[in-house]
């Protein structure tokens, strides 16, 4: 429920470092809800959160936690590529800026039902098959659709409802970009990376 704290989380994670180390370069940093090649992607989405630990510490103070804050990050193991390693890296980075993070890793069969019920306040989650982002945006960010995030914003609701009613592709993409920007400003979720699919 604290926007400044959510922004601090976004600035505290060195996504580029995790992509290069944990994923050995086989992932792409996301600057928003979708990446290149996905419907309605735009490189113009703002703000873009670059790794800035000093900014994260400043926002932590603005959020009302000048001495830091204790949080618990939940993740599953072996559900996503290198999910244990990436969530461990995230927890370490958050802790370094004063968001002291206890990492709890649970089996996905336990974790996922709790996320769906809205019982997990802070978690690492993957999402696949996002071709048209509309259903995904509605599912996670539209008021009252799911308790997964517990986020509600009437302005965002209006944008998402309008884009679903729009048949003109150019206008629809314009509405989606406005929704992306608002989500980036409010940070109900931090978009991290898109992992490449490798086959052998």
PDB file of N, CA and C in Angstrom, residues 90-172:
ATOM      1  N   UNK A  90      17.520 -11.194  -6.043  1.00  0.00           N
ATOM      2  CA  UNK A  90      16.611 -10.081  -5.748  1.00  0.00           C
ATOM      3  C   UNK A  90      16.612  -9.784  -4.253  1.00  0.00           C
ATOM      4  N   UNK A  91      16.485 -10.829  -3.436  1.00  0.00           N
ATOM      5  CA  UNK A  91      16.450 -10.640  -1.978  1.00  0.00           C
ATOM      6  C   UNK A  91      17.719  -9.972  -1.480  1.00  0.00           C
ATOM      7  N   UNK A  92      18.860 -10.376  -2.010  1.00  0.00           N
ATOM      8  CA  UNK A  92      20.137  -9.786  -1.613  1.00  0.00           C
ATOM      9  C   UNK A  92      20.206  -8.304  -1.993  1.00  0.00           C
ATOM     10  N   UNK A  93      19.766  -7.974  -3.200  1.00  0.00           N
ATOM     11  CA  UNK A  93      19.803  -6.584  -3.667  1.00  0.00           C
ATOM     12  C   UNK A  93      18.870  -5.693  -2.852  1.00  0.00           C
ATOM     13  N   UNK A  94      17.694  -6.209  -2.538  1.00  0.00           N
ATOM     14  CA  UNK A  94      16.753  -5.436  -1.726  1.00  0.00           C
ATOM     15  C   UNK A  94      17.327  -5.187  -0.332  1.00  0.00           C
ATOM     16  N   UNK A  95      17.930  -6.210   0.238  1.00  0.00           N
ATOM     17  CA  UNK A  95      18.506  -6.091   1.578  1.00  0.00           C
ATOM     18  C   UNK A  95      19.607  -5.028   1.619  1.00  0.00           C
ATOM     19  N   UNK A  96      20.385  -4.948   0.543  1.00  0.00           N
ATOM     20  CA  UNK A  96      21.499  -3.989   0.501  1.00  0.00           C
ATOM     21  C   UNK A  96      21.043  -2.533   0.578  1.00  0.00           C
ATOM     22  N   UNK A  97      19.817  -2.250   0.132  1.00  0.00           N
ATOM     23  CA  UNK A  97      19.341  -0.863   0.194  1.00  0.00           C
ATOM     24  C   UNK A  97      18.502  -0.597   1.443  1.00  0.00           C
ATOM     25  N   UNK A  98      18.316  -1.613   2.281  1.00  0.00           N
ATOM     26  CA  UNK A  98      17.564  -1.421   3.523  1.00  0.00           C
ATOM     27  C   UNK A  98      16.202  -2.083   3.535  1.00  0.00           C
ATOM     28  N   UNK A  99      15.834  -2.736   2.425  1.00  0.00           N
ATOM     29  CA  UNK A  99      14.596  -3.516   2.409  1.00  0.00           C
ATOM     30  C   UNK A  99      15.000  -4.935   2.790  1.00  0.00           C
ATOM     31  N   UNK A 100      15.116  -5.151   4.090  1.00  0.00           N
ATOM     32  CA  UNK A 100      15.661  -6.407   4.602  1.00  0.00           C
ATOM     33  C   UNK A 100      14.701  -7.550   4.268  1.00  0.00           C
ATOM     34  N   UNK A 101      15.159  -8.424   3.373  1.00  0.00           N
ATOM     35  CA  UNK A 101      14.268  -9.398   2.757  1.00  0.00           C
ATOM     36  C   UNK A 101      14.545 -10.816   3.210  1.00  0.00           C
ATOM     37  N   UNK A 102      13.526 -11.415   3.801  1.00  0.00           N
ATOM     38  CA  UNK A 102      13.566 -12.840   4.118  1.00  0.00           C
ATOM     39  C   UNK A 102      12.938 -13.569   2.941  1.00  0.00           C
ATOM     40  N   UNK A 103      13.691 -14.473   2.339  1.00  0.00           N
ATOM     41  CA  UNK A 103      13.189 -15.227   1.193  1.00  0.00           C
ATOM     42  C   UNK A 103      12.590 -16.542   1.661  1.00  0.00           C
ATOM     43  N   UNK A 104      11.340 -16.770   1.297  1.00  0.00           N
ATOM     44  CA  UNK A 104      10.661 -18.021   1.611  1.00  0.00           C
ATOM     45  C   UNK A 104      10.337 -18.733   0.302  1.00  0.00           C
ATOM     46  N   UNK A 105      10.914 -19.901   0.115  1.00  0.00           N
ATOM     47  CA  UNK A 105      10.691 -20.673  -1.108  1.00  0.00           C
ATOM     48  C   UNK A 105       9.799 -21.864  -0.778  1.00  0.00           C
ATOM     49  N   UNK A 106       8.683 -21.936  -1.489  1.00  0.00           N
ATOM     50  CA  UNK A 106       7.725 -23.018  -1.262  1.00  0.00           C
ATOM     51  C   UNK A 106       7.442 -23.729  -2.579  1.00  0.00           C
ATOM     52  N   UNK A 107       6.985 -24.941  -2.478  1.00  0.00           N
ATOM     53  CA  UNK A 107       6.598 -25.693  -3.669  1.00  0.00           C
ATOM     54  C   UNK A 107       5.476 -24.942  -4.391  1.00  0.00           C
ATOM     55  N   UNK A 108       5.529 -24.964  -5.715  1.00  0.00           N
ATOM     56  CA  UNK A 108       4.547 -24.217  -6.510  1.00  0.00           C
ATOM     57  C   UNK A 108       3.116 -24.664  -6.215  1.00  0.00           C
ATOM     58  N   UNK A 109       2.931 -25.932  -5.908  1.00  0.00           N
ATOM     59  CA  UNK A 109       1.585 -26.436  -5.628  1.00  0.00           C
ATOM     60  C   UNK A 109       0.996 -25.802  -4.370  1.00  0.00           C
ATOM     61  N   UNK A 110       1.857 -25.274  -3.497  1.00  0.00           N
ATOM     62  CA  UNK A 110       1.416 -24.557  -2.297  1.00  0.00           C
ATOM     63  C   UNK A 110       1.361 -23.055  -2.587  1.00  0.00           C
ATOM     64  N   UNK A 111       2.384 -22.574  -3.276  1.00  0.00           N
ATOM     65  CA  UNK A 111       2.522 -21.139  -3.526  1.00  0.00           C
ATOM     66  C   UNK A 111       1.397 -20.590  -4.403  1.00  0.00           C
ATOM     67  N   UNK A 112       1.127 -21.248  -5.521  1.00  0.00           N
ATOM     68  CA  UNK A 112       0.177 -20.721  -6.496  1.00  0.00           C
ATOM     69  C   UNK A 112      -1.245 -20.584  -5.945  1.00  0.00           C
ATOM     70  N   UNK A 113      -1.797 -21.580  -5.246  1.00  0.00           N
ATOM     71  CA  UNK A 113      -3.144 -21.390  -4.685  1.00  0.00           C
ATOM     72  C   UNK A 113      -3.215 -20.212  -3.714  1.00  0.00           C
ATOM     73  N   UNK A 114      -2.155 -19.995  -2.936  1.00  0.00           N
ATOM     74  CA  UNK A 114      -2.140 -18.867  -2.004  1.00  0.00           C
ATOM     75  C   UNK A 114      -2.070 -17.527  -2.731  1.00  0.00           C
ATOM     76  N   UNK A 115      -1.302 -17.480  -3.825  1.00  0.00           N
ATOM     77  CA  UNK A 115      -1.248 -16.252  -4.637  1.00  0.00           C
ATOM     78  C   UNK A 115      -2.626 -15.958  -5.207  1.00  0.00           C
ATOM     79  N   UNK A 116      -3.281 -16.968  -5.748  1.00  0.00           N
ATOM     80  CA  UNK A 116      -4.602 -16.780  -6.363  1.00  0.00           C
ATOM     81  C   UNK A 116      -5.637 -16.300  -5.355  1.00  0.00           C
ATOM     82  N   UNK A 117      -5.450 -16.656  -4.105  1.00  0.00           N
ATOM     83  CA  UNK A 117      -6.394 -16.230  -3.056  1.00  0.00           C
ATOM     84  C   UNK A 117      -6.040 -14.864  -2.467  1.00  0.00           C
ATOM     85  N   UNK A 118      -4.925 -14.293  -2.917  1.00  0.00           N
ATOM     86  CA  UNK A 118      -4.520 -12.993  -2.387  1.00  0.00           C
ATOM     87  C   UNK A 118      -3.871 -13.068  -1.024  1.00  0.00           C
ATOM     88  N   UNK A 119      -3.311 -14.235  -0.673  1.00  0.00           N
ATOM     89  CA  UNK A 119      -2.722 -14.434   0.655  1.00  0.00           C
ATOM     90  C   UNK A 119      -1.217 -14.172   0.683  1.00  0.00           C
ATOM     91  N   UNK A 120      -0.634 -13.814  -0.456  1.00  0.00           N
ATOM     92  CA  UNK A 120       0.816 -13.607  -0.541  1.00  0.00           C
ATOM     93  C   UNK A 120       1.066 -12.144  -0.924  1.00  0.00           C
ATOM     94  N   UNK A 121       1.598 -11.342  -0.006  1.00  0.00           N
ATOM     95  CA  UNK A 121       1.722  -9.908  -0.270  1.00  0.00           C
ATOM     96  C   UNK A 121       2.883  -9.503  -1.184  1.00  0.00           C
ATOM     97  N   UNK A 122       3.908 -10.347  -1.293  1.00  0.00           N
ATOM     98  CA  UNK A 122       5.114  -9.962  -2.038  1.00  0.00           C
ATOM     99  C   UNK A 122       5.729 -11.230  -2.604  1.00  0.00           C
ATOM    100  N   UNK A 123       5.706 -11.372  -3.931  1.00  0.00           N
ATOM    101  CA  UNK A 123       6.117 -12.658  -4.494  1.00  0.00           C
ATOM    102  C   UNK A 123       6.749 -12.504  -5.867  1.00  0.00           C
ATOM    103  N   UNK A 124       7.529 -13.527  -6.235  1.00  0.00           N
ATOM    104  CA  UNK A 124       8.167 -13.636  -7.547  1.00  0.00           C
ATOM    105  C   UNK A 124       7.303 -14.549  -8.391  1.00  0.00           C
ATOM    106  N   UNK A 125       6.845 -14.036  -9.537  1.00  0.00           N
ATOM    107  CA  UNK A 125       5.883 -14.781 -10.342  1.00  0.00           C
ATOM    108  C   UNK A 125       6.216 -14.627 -11.817  1.00  0.00           C
ATOM    109  N   UNK A 126       6.047 -15.701 -12.574  1.00  0.00           N
ATOM    110  CA  UNK A 126       6.232 -15.639 -14.012  1.00  0.00           C
ATOM    111  C   UNK A 126       4.898 -15.666 -14.727  1.00  0.00           C
ATOM    112  N   UNK A 127       4.906 -15.198 -15.969  1.00  0.00           N
ATOM    113  CA  UNK A 127       3.680 -15.235 -16.766  1.00  0.00           C
ATOM    114  C   UNK A 127       4.050 -15.532 -18.213  1.00  0.00           C
ATOM    115  N   UNK A 128       3.495 -16.571 -18.763  1.00  0.00           N
ATOM    116  CA  UNK A 128       3.781 -16.934 -20.141  1.00  0.00           C
ATOM    117  C   UNK A 128       2.604 -16.671 -21.054  1.00  0.00           C
ATOM    118  N   UNK A 129       2.825 -16.872 -22.341  1.00  0.00           N
ATOM    119  CA  UNK A 129       1.778 -16.783 -23.356  1.00  0.00           C
ATOM    120  C   UNK A 129       1.077 -15.432 -23.395  1.00  0.00           C
ATOM    121  N   UNK A 130       1.818 -14.364 -23.178  1.00  0.00           N
ATOM    122  CA  UNK A 130       1.234 -13.028 -23.297  1.00  0.00           C
ATOM    123  C   UNK A 130       1.444 -12.560 -24.737  1.00  0.00           C
ATOM    124  N   UNK A 131       0.464 -12.844 -25.581  1.00  0.00           N
ATOM    125  CA  UNK A 131       0.518 -12.417 -26.977  1.00  0.00           C
ATOM    126  C   UNK A 131      -0.186 -11.073 -27.092  1.00  0.00           C
ATOM    127  N   UNK A 132      -1.478 -11.059 -26.789  1.00  0.00           N
ATOM    128  CA  UNK A 132      -2.208  -9.807 -26.631  1.00  0.00           C
ATOM    129  C   UNK A 132      -2.256  -9.539 -25.123  1.00  0.00           C
ATOM    130  N   UNK A 133      -1.745  -8.399 -24.660  1.00  0.00           N
ATOM    131  CA  UNK A 133      -1.639  -8.176 -23.214  1.00  0.00           C
ATOM    132  C   UNK A 133      -2.956  -7.899 -22.502  1.00  0.00           C
ATOM    133  N   UNK A 134      -4.029  -7.679 -23.238  1.00  0.00           N
ATOM    134  CA  UNK A 134      -5.282  -7.265 -22.621  1.00  0.00           C
ATOM    135  C   UNK A 134      -5.792  -8.215 -21.529  1.00  0.00           C
ATOM    136  N   UNK A 135      -5.894  -9.541 -21.794  1.00  0.00           N
ATOM    137  CA  UNK A 135      -6.386 -10.437 -20.734  1.00  0.00           C
ATOM    138  C   UNK A 135      -5.479 -10.454 -19.504  1.00  0.00           C
ATOM    139  N   UNK A 136      -4.163 -10.411 -19.732  1.00  0.00           N
ATOM    140  CA  UNK A 136      -3.204 -10.412 -18.623  1.00  0.00           C
ATOM    141  C   UNK A 136      -3.334  -9.143 -17.780  1.00  0.00           C
ATOM    142  N   UNK A 137      -3.462  -7.982 -18.438  1.00  0.00           N
ATOM    143  CA  UNK A 137      -3.598  -6.719 -17.706  1.00  0.00           C
ATOM    144  C   UNK A 137      -4.886  -6.692 -16.895  1.00  0.00           C
ATOM    145  N   UNK A 138      -5.960  -7.176 -17.500  1.00  0.00           N
ATOM    146  CA  UNK A 138      -7.236  -7.216 -16.779  1.00  0.00           C
ATOM    147  C   UNK A 138      -7.139  -8.144 -15.578  1.00  0.00           C
ATOM    148  N   UNK A 139      -6.530  -9.302 -15.786  1.00  0.00           N
ATOM    149  CA  UNK A 139      -6.467 -10.308 -14.729  1.00  0.00           C
ATOM    150  C   UNK A 139      -5.715  -9.813 -13.500  1.00  0.00           C
ATOM    151  N   UNK A 140      -4.620  -9.078 -13.735  1.00  0.00           N
ATOM    152  CA  UNK A 140      -3.791  -8.668 -12.598  1.00  0.00           C
ATOM    153  C   UNK A 140      -4.091  -7.263 -12.076  1.00  0.00           C
ATOM    154  N   UNK A 141      -4.541  -6.354 -12.951  1.00  0.00           N
ATOM    155  CA  UNK A 141      -4.590  -4.944 -12.552  1.00  0.00           C
ATOM    156  C   UNK A 141      -5.976  -4.309 -12.546  1.00  0.00           C
ATOM    157  N   UNK A 142      -6.987  -4.980 -13.068  1.00  0.00           N
ATOM    158  CA  UNK A 142      -8.344  -4.431 -13.054  1.00  0.00           C
ATOM    159  C   UNK A 142      -8.954  -4.654 -11.675  1.00  0.00           C
ATOM    160  N   UNK A 143      -9.587  -3.633 -11.141  1.00  0.00           N
ATOM    161  CA  UNK A 143     -10.184  -3.737  -9.810  1.00  0.00           C
ATOM    162  C   UNK A 143     -11.197  -4.870  -9.743  1.00  0.00           C
ATOM    163  N   UNK A 144     -11.074  -5.687  -8.697  1.00  0.00           N
ATOM    164  CA  UNK A 144     -12.073  -6.705  -8.417  1.00  0.00           C
ATOM    165  C   UNK A 144     -12.015  -7.971  -9.247  1.00  0.00           C
ATOM    166  N   UNK A 145     -11.091  -8.060 -10.211  1.00  0.00           N
ATOM    167  CA  UNK A 145     -11.041  -9.254 -11.058  1.00  0.00           C
ATOM    168  C   UNK A 145     -10.396 -10.416 -10.311  1.00  0.00           C
ATOM    169  N   UNK A 146      -9.320 -10.136  -9.610  1.00  0.00           N
ATOM    170  CA  UNK A 146      -8.613 -11.176  -8.863  1.00  0.00           C
ATOM    171  C   UNK A 146      -7.971 -10.551  -7.628  1.00  0.00           C
ATOM    172  N   UNK A 147      -7.825 -11.299  -6.549  1.00  0.00           N
ATOM    173  CA  UNK A 147      -7.146 -10.759  -5.366  1.00  0.00           C
ATOM    174  C   UNK A 147      -5.626 -10.923  -5.397  1.00  0.00           C
ATOM    175  N   UNK A 148      -5.077 -11.337  -6.542  1.00  0.00           N
ATOM    176  CA  UNK A 148      -3.647 -11.661  -6.602  1.00  0.00           C
ATOM    177  C   UNK A 148      -2.749 -10.499  -6.173  1.00  0.00           C
ATOM    178  N   UNK A 149      -3.095  -9.278  -6.582  1.00  0.00           N
ATOM    179  CA  UNK A 149      -2.280  -8.121  -6.210  1.00  0.00           C
ATOM    180  C   UNK A 149      -2.973  -7.229  -5.192  1.00  0.00           C
ATOM    181  N   UNK A 150      -4.288  -7.248  -5.167  1.00  0.00           N
ATOM    182  CA  UNK A 150      -5.013  -6.366  -4.265  1.00  0.00           C
ATOM    183  C   UNK A 150      -4.888  -4.908  -4.667  1.00  0.00           C
ATOM    184  N   UNK A 151      -4.590  -4.666  -5.943  1.00  0.00           N
ATOM    185  CA  UNK A 151      -4.388  -3.306  -6.437  1.00  0.00           C
ATOM    186  C   UNK A 151      -5.663  -2.804  -7.088  1.00  0.00           C
ATOM    187  N   UNK A 152      -5.967  -1.525  -6.881  1.00  0.00           N
ATOM    188  CA  UNK A 152      -7.150  -0.934  -7.491  1.00  0.00           C
ATOM    189  C   UNK A 152      -6.867   0.517  -7.837  1.00  0.00           C
ATOM    190  N   UNK A 153      -7.180   0.889  -9.091  1.00  0.00           N
ATOM    191  CA  UNK A 153      -6.986   2.261  -9.542  1.00  0.00           C
ATOM    192  C   UNK A 153      -8.088   2.576 -10.552  1.00  0.00           C
ATOM    193  N   UNK A 154      -9.047   3.434 -10.197  1.00  0.00           N
ATOM    194  CA  UNK A 154     -10.160   3.740 -11.109  1.00  0.00           C
ATOM    195  C   UNK A 154      -9.699   4.284 -12.460  1.00  0.00           C
ATOM    196  N   UNK A 155      -8.615   5.069 -12.477  1.00  0.00           N
ATOM    197  CA  UNK A 155      -8.108   5.602 -13.741  1.00  0.00           C
ATOM    198  C   UNK A 155      -7.629   4.478 -14.651  1.00  0.00           C
ATOM    199  N   UNK A 156      -6.927   3.509 -14.071  1.00  0.00           N
ATOM    200  CA  UNK A 156      -6.461   2.365 -14.852  1.00  0.00           C
ATOM    201  C   UNK A 156      -7.637   1.510 -15.315  1.00  0.00           C
ATOM    202  N   UNK A 157      -8.624   1.323 -14.444  1.00  0.00           N
ATOM    203  CA  UNK A 157      -9.817   0.566 -14.821  1.00  0.00           C
ATOM    204  C   UNK A 157     -10.460   1.170 -16.069  1.00  0.00           C
ATOM    205  N   UNK A 158     -10.574   2.492 -16.102  1.00  0.00           N
ATOM    206  CA  UNK A 158     -11.190   3.178 -17.238  1.00  0.00           C
ATOM    207  C   UNK A 158     -10.402   2.937 -18.515  1.00  0.00           C
ATOM    208  N   UNK A 159      -9.071   3.008 -18.423  1.00  0.00           N
ATOM    209  CA  UNK A 159      -8.224   2.777 -19.595  1.00  0.00           C
ATOM    210  C   UNK A 159      -8.347   1.344 -20.103  1.00  0.00           C
ATOM    211  N   UNK A 160      -8.333   0.391 -19.192  1.00  0.00           N
ATOM    212  CA  UNK A 160      -8.409  -1.018 -19.596  1.00  0.00           C
ATOM    213  C   UNK A 160      -9.770  -1.359 -20.191  1.00  0.00           C
ATOM    214  N   UNK A 161     -10.820  -0.794 -19.630  1.00  0.00           N
ATOM    215  CA  UNK A 161     -12.153  -1.028 -20.187  1.00  0.00           C
ATOM    216  C   UNK A 161     -12.268  -0.406 -21.575  1.00  0.00           C
ATOM    217  N   UNK A 162     -11.689   0.789 -21.757  1.00  0.00           N
ATOM    218  CA  UNK A 162     -11.759   1.478 -23.046  1.00  0.00           C
ATOM    219  C   UNK A 162     -10.999   0.719 -24.128  1.00  0.00           C
ATOM    220  N   UNK A 163      -9.818   0.187 -23.782  1.00  0.00           N
ATOM    221  CA  UNK A 163      -9.038  -0.519 -24.808  1.00  0.00           C
ATOM    222  C   UNK A 163      -9.703  -1.828 -25.211  1.00  0.00           C
ATOM    223  N   UNK A 164     -10.443  -2.451 -24.313  1.00  0.00           N
ATOM    224  CA  UNK A 164     -11.136  -3.688 -24.659  1.00  0.00           C
ATOM    225  C   UNK A 164     -12.337  -3.436 -25.573  1.00  0.00           C
ATOM    226  N   UNK A 165     -12.886  -2.217 -25.522  1.00  0.00           N
ATOM    227  CA  UNK A 165     -14.020  -1.870 -26.378  1.00  0.00           C
ATOM    228  C   UNK A 165     -13.590  -1.300 -27.728  1.00  0.00           C
ATOM    229  N   UNK A 166     -12.294  -1.002 -27.856  1.00  0.00           N
ATOM    230  CA  UNK A 166     -11.787  -0.299 -29.042  1.00  0.00           C
ATOM    231  C   UNK A 166     -11.447  -1.280 -30.168  1.00  0.00           C
ATOM    232  N   UNK A 167     -11.928  -0.986 -31.370  1.00  0.00           N
ATOM    233  CA  UNK A 167     -11.646  -1.835 -32.522  1.00  0.00           C
ATOM    234  C   UNK A 167     -10.586  -1.253 -33.441  1.00  0.00           C
ATOM    235  N   UNK A 168     -10.288   0.020 -33.309  1.00  0.00           N
ATOM    236  CA  UNK A 168      -9.244   0.636 -34.125  1.00  0.00           C
ATOM    237  C   UNK A 168      -7.880   0.309 -33.510  1.00  0.00           C
ATOM    238  N   UNK A 169      -7.010  -0.427 -34.222  1.00  0.00           N
ATOM    239  CA  UNK A 169      -5.732  -0.852 -33.636  1.00  0.00           C
ATOM    240  C   UNK A 169      -4.863   0.303 -33.144  1.00  0.00           C
ATOM    241  N   UNK A 170      -4.800   1.398 -33.892  1.00  0.00           N
ATOM    242  CA  UNK A 170      -3.956   2.527 -33.486  1.00  0.00           C
ATOM    243  C   UNK A 170      -4.452   3.147 -32.194  1.00  0.00           C
ATOM    244  N   UNK A 171      -5.764   3.315 -32.079  1.00  0.00           N
ATOM    245  CA  UNK A 171      -6.330   3.892 -30.858  1.00  0.00           C
ATOM    246  C   UNK A 171      -6.178   2.938 -29.688  1.00  0.00           C
ATOM    247  N   UNK A 172      -6.350   1.640 -29.966  1.00  0.00           N
ATOM    248  CA  UNK A 172      -6.213   0.645 -28.896  1.00  0.00           C
ATOM    249  C   UNK A 172      -4.783   0.637 -28.345  1.00  0.00           C
TER     250      UNK A 172
END
